[in-house]
PDB file of C-alpha atoms in Angstrom:
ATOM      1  CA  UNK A   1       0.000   0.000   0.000  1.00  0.00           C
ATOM      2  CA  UNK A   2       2.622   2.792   0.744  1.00  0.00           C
ATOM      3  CA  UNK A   3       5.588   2.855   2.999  1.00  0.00           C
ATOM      4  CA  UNK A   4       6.498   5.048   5.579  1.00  0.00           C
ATOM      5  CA  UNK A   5      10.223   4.998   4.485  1.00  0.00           C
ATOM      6  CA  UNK A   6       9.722   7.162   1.345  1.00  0.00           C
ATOM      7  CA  UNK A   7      11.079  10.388   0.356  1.00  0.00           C
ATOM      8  CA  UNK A   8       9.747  13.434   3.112  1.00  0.00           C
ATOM      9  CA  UNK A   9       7.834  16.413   1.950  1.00  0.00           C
ATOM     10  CA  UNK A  10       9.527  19.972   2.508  1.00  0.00           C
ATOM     11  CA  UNK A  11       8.067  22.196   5.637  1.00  0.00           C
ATOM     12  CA  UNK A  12       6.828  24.067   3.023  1.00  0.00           C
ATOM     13  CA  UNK A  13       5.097  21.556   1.229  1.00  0.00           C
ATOM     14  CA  UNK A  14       3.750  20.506   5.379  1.00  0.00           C
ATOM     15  CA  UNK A  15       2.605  24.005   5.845  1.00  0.00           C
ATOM     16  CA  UNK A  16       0.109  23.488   2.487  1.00  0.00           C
ATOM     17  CA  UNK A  17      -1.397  20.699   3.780  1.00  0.00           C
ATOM     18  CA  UNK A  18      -2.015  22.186   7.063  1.00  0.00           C
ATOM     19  CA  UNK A  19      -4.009  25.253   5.202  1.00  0.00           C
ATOM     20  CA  UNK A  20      -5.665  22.520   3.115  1.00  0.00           C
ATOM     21  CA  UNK A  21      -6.725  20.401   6.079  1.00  0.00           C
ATOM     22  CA  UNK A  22      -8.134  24.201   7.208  1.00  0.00           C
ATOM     23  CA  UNK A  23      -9.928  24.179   3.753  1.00  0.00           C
ATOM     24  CA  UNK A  24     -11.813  21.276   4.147  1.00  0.00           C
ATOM     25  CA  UNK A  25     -12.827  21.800   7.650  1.00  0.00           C
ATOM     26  CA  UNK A  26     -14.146  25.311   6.744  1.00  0.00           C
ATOM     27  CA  UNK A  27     -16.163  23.390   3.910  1.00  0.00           C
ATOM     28  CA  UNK A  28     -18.367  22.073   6.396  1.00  0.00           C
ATOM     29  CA  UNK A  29     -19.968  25.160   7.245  1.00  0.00           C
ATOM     30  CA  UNK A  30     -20.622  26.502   3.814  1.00  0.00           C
ATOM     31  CA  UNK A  31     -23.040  25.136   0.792  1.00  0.00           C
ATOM     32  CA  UNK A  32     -22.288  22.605  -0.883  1.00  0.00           C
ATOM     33  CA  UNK A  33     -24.345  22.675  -4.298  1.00  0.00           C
ATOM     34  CA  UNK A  34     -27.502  24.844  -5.259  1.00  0.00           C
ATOM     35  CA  UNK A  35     -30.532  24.822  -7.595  1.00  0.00           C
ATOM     36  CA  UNK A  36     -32.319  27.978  -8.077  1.00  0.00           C
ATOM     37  CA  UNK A  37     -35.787  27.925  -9.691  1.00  0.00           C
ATOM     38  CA  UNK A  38     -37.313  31.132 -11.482  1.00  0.00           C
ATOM     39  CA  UNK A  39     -40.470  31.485 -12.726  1.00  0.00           C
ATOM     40  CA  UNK A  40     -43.078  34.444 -13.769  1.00  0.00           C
ATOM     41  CA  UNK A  41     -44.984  34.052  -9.973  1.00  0.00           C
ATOM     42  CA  UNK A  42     -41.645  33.388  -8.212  1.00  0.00           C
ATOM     43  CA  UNK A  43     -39.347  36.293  -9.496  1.00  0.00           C
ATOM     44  CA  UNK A  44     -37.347  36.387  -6.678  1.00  0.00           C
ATOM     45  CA  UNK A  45     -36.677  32.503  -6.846  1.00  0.00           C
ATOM     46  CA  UNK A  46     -36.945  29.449  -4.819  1.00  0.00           C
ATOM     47  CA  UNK A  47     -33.927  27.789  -3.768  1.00  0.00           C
ATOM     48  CA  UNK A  48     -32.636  24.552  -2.606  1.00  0.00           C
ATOM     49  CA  UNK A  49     -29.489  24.859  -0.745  1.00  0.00           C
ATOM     50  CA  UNK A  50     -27.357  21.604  -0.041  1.00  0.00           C
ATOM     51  CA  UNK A  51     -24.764  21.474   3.128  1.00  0.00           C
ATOM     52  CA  UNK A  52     -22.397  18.012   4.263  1.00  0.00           C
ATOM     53  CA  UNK A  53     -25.032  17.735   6.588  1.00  0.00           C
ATOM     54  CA  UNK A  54     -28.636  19.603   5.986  1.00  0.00           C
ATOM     55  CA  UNK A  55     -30.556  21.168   3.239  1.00  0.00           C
ATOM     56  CA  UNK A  56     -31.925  24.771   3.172  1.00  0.00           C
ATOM     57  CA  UNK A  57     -33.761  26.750   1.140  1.00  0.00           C
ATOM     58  CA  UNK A  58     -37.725  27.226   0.078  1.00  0.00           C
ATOM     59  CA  UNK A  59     -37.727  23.530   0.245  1.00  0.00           C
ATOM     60  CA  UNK A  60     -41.595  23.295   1.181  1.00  0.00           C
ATOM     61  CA  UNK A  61     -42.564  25.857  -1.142  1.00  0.00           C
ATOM     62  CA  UNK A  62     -40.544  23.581  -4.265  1.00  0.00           C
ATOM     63  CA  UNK A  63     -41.947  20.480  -3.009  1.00  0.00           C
ATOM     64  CA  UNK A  64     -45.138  21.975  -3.135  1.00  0.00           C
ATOM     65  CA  UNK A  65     -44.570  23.012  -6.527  1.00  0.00           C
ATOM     66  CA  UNK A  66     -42.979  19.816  -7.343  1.00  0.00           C
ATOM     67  CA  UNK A  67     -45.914  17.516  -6.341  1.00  0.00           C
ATOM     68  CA  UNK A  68     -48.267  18.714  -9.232  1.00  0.00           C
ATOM     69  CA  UNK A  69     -45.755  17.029 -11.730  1.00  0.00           C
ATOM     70  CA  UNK A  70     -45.162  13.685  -9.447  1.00  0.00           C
ATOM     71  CA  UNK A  71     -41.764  14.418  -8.246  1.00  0.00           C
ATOM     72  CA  UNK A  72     -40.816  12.759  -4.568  1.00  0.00           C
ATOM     73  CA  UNK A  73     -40.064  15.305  -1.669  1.00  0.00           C
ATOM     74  CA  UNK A  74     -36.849  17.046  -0.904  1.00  0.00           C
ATOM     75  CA  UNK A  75     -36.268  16.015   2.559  1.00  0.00           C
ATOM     76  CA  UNK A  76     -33.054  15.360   4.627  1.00  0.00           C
ATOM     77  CA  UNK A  77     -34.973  11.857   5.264  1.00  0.00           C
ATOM     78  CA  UNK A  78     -34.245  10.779   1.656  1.00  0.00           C
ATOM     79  CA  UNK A  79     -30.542  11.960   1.449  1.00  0.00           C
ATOM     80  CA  UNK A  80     -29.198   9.891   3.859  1.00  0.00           C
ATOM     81  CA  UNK A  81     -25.460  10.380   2.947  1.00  0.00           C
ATOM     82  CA  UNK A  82     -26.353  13.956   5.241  1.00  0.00           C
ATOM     83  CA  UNK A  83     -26.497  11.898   8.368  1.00  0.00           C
ATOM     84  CA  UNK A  84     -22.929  10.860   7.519  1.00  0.00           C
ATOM     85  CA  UNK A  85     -21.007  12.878   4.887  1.00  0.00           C
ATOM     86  CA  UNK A  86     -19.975  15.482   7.273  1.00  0.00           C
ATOM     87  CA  UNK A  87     -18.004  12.645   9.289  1.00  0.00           C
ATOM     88  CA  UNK A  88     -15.989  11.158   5.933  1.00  0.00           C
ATOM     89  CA  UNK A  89     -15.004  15.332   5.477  1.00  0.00           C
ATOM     90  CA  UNK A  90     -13.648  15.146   8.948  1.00  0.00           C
ATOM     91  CA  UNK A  91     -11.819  11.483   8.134  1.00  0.00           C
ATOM     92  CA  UNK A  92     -10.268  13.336   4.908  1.00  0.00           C
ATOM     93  CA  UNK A  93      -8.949  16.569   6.605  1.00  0.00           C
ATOM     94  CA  UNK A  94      -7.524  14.242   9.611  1.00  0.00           C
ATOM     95  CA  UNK A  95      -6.166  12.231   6.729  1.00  0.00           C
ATOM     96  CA  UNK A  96      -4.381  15.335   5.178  1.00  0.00           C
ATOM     97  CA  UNK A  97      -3.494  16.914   8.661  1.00  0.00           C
ATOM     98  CA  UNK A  98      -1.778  13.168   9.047  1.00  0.00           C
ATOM     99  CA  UNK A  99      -0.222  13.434   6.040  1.00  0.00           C
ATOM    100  CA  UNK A 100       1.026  17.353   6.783  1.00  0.00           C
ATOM    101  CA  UNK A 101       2.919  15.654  10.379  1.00  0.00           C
ATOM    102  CA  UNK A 102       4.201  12.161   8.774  1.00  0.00           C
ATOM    103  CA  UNK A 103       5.503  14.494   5.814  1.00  0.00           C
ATOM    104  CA  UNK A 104       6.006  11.450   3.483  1.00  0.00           C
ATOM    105  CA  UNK A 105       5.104  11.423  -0.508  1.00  0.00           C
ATOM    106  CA  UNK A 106       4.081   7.927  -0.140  1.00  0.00           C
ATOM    107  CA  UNK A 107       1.251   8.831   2.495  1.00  0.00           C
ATOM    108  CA  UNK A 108       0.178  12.173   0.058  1.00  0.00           C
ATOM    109  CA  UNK A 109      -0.363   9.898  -2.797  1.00  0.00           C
ATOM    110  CA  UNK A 110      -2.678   7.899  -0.391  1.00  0.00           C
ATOM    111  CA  UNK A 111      -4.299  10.905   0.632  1.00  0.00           C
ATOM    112  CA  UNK A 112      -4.628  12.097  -2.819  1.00  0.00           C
ATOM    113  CA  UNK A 113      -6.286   8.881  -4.168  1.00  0.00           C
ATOM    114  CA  UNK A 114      -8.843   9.177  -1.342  1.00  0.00           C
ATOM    115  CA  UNK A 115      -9.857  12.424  -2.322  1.00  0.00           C
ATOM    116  CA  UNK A 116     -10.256  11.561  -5.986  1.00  0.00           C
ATOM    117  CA  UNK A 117     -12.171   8.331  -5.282  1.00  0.00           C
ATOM    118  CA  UNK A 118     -14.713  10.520  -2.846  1.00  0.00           C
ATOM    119  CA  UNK A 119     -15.267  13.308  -5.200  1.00  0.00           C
ATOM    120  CA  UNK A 120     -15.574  10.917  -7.897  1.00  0.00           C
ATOM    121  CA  UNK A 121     -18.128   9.463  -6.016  1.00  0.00           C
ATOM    122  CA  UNK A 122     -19.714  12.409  -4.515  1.00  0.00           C
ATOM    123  CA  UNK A 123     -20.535  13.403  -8.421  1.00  0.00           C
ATOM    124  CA  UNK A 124     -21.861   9.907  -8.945  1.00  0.00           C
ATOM    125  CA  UNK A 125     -24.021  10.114  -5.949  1.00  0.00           C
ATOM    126  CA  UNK A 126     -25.298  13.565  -6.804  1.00  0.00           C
ATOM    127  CA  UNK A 127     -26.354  12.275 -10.804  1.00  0.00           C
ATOM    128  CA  UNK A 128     -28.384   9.365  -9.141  1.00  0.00           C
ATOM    129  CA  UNK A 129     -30.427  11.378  -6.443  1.00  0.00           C
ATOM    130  CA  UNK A 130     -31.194  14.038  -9.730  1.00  0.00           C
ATOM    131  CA  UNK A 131     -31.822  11.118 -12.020  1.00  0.00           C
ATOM    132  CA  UNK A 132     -34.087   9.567  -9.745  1.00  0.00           C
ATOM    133  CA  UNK A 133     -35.840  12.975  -8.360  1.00  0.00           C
ATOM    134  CA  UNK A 134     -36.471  13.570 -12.371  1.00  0.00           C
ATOM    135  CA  UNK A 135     -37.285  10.464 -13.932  1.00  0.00           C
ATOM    136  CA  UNK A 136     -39.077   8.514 -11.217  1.00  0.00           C
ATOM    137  CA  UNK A 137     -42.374  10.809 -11.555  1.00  0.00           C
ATOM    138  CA  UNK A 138     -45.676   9.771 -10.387  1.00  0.00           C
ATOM    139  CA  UNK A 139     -47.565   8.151 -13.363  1.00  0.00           C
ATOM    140  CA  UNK A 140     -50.909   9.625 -11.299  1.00  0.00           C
ATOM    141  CA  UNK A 141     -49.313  13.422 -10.971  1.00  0.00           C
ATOM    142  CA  UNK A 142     -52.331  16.274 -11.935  1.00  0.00           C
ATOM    143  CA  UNK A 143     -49.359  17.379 -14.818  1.00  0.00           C
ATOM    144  CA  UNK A 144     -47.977  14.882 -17.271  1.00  0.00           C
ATOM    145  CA  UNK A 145     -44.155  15.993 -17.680  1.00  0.00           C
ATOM    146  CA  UNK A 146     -41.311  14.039 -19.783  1.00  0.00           C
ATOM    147  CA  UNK A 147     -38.839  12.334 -17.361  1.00  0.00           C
ATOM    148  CA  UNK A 148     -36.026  14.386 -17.023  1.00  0.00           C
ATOM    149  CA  UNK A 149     -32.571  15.303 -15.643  1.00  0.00           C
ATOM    150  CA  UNK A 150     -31.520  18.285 -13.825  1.00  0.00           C
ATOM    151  CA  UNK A 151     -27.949  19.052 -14.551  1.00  0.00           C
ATOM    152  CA  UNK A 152     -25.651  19.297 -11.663  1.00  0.00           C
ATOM    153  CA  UNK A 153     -23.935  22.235 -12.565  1.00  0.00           C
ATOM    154  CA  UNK A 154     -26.343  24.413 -15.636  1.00  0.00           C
ATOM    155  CA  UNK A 155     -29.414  25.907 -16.557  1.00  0.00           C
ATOM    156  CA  UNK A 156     -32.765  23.514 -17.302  1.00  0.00           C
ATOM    157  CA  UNK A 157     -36.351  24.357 -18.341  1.00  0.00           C
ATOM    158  CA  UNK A 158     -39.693  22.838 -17.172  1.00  0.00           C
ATOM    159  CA  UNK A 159     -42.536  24.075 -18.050  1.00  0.00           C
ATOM    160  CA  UNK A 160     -42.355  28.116 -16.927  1.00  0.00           C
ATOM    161  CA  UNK A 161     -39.586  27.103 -14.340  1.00  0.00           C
ATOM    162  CA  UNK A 162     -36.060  27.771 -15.072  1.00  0.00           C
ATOM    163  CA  UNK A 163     -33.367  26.113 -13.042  1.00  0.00           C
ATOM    164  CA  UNK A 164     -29.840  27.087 -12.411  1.00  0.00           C
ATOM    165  CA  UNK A 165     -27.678  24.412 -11.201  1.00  0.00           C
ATOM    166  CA  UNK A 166     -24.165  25.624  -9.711  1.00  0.00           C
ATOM    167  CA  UNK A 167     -21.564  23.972  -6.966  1.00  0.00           C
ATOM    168  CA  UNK A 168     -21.210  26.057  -3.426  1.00  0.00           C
ATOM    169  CA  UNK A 169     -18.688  28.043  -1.739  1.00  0.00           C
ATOM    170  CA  UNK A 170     -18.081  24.660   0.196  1.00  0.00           C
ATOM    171  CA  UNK A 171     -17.056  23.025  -2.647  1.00  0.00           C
ATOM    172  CA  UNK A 172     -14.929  25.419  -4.208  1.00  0.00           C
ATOM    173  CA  UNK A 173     -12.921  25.077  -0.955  1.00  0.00           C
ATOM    174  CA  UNK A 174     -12.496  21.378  -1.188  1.00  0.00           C
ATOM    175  CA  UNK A 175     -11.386  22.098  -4.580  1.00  0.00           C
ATOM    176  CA  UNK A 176      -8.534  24.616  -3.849  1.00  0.00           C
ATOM    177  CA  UNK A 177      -7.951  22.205  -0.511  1.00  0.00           C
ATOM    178  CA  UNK A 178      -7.132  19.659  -3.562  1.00  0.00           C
ATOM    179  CA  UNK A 179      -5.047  21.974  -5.295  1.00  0.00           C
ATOM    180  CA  UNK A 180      -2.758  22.160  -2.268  1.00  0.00           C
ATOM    181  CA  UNK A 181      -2.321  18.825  -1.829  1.00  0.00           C
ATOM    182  CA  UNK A 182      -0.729  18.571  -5.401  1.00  0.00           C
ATOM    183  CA  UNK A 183       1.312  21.482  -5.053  1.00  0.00           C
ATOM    184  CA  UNK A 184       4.163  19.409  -2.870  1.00  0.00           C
ATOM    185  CA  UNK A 185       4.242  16.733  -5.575  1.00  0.00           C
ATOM    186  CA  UNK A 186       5.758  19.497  -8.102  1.00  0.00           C
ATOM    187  CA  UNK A 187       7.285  21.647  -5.224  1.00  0.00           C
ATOM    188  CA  UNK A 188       9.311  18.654  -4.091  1.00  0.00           C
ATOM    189  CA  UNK A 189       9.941  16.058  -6.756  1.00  0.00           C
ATOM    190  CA  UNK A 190      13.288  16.483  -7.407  1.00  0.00           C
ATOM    191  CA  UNK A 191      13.671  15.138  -3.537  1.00  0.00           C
TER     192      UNK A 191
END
């Protein structure tokens, strides 16, 4: 798997992942992904606002709305990765912070493969719960829509509804937390 006997990572390069394992942990506290919905009688828009661990946002109003075409509730009850996904964050920035104190490449390649598999399958995740919200429609719904797909990050019509899709302040955090951890592999390779 790796050894702890491989080449060490500058302070420098230590001092990265520290502010990275900061990154991550500040994550937690912001939003994750959005979807805001516009229409004529909602100019102001409804929004559904996704943290590691909770949901915010008009919610009630959109599930409201969201009933006339056959669409299942938003509800922290049917995300369960929210009772949980705030705990794996944790397990990656200790990971990192680990990785910051042991100072060895070997471990950061770990690390980094972690990351990559969990955002990989954070996307996947995310694509599933949209497929399923859009396509899995009530056959008895009042309004007969085509299945559909909200994108995860983009704009998507329905009806009068407009929906803009984009990722969170949390995310772009865990994203520039990820940048830092490849930073050492350039900054020290020749060691």
């Amino acid at each position: 798997m790796f050894t702890l006997n491989g080449k060490r990572l500058s302070a420098v390069s230590s001092f990265l992942l520290v502010a990275a394992t900061l990154l991550i942990v500040a994550s937690l506290f912001f939003p994750w992904w959005k979807m805001e919905f516009f229409a004529p009688q909602y100019p102001e828009g409804l929004n559904i606002i996704v943290y590691p661990d909770k949901l915010e946002g008009e919610i009630d109003i959109v599930n409201g709305l969201n009933h006339y075409i056959g669409m299942a509730n938003f509800s922290e009850e049917n995300f369960p990765e929210l009772q949980y996904l705030s705990y794996l964050i944790g397990g990656l920035a200790f990971l990192v912070l680990m990785t910051a104190i042991i100072r060895r490449k070997s471990f950061l390649y770990f690390v980094i493969g972690i990351f990559v598999i969990g955002g990989l399958l954070g996307v996947w995740d995310l694509n599933r719960w949209l497929k399923n919200f859009g396509t899995e429609l009530d056959p008895m719904a009042p309004i007969k829509v085509d299945p559909f797909v909200p994108p995860i990050i983009g704009e998507n019509t329905l009806a009068n509804f407009v929906t803009y899709s984009h990722l969170g302040l949390g995310t772009y955090l865990v994203i520039a937390a990820f940048i830092l951890l490849l930073i050492p592999l350039w900054k020290d390779r020749q060691k």
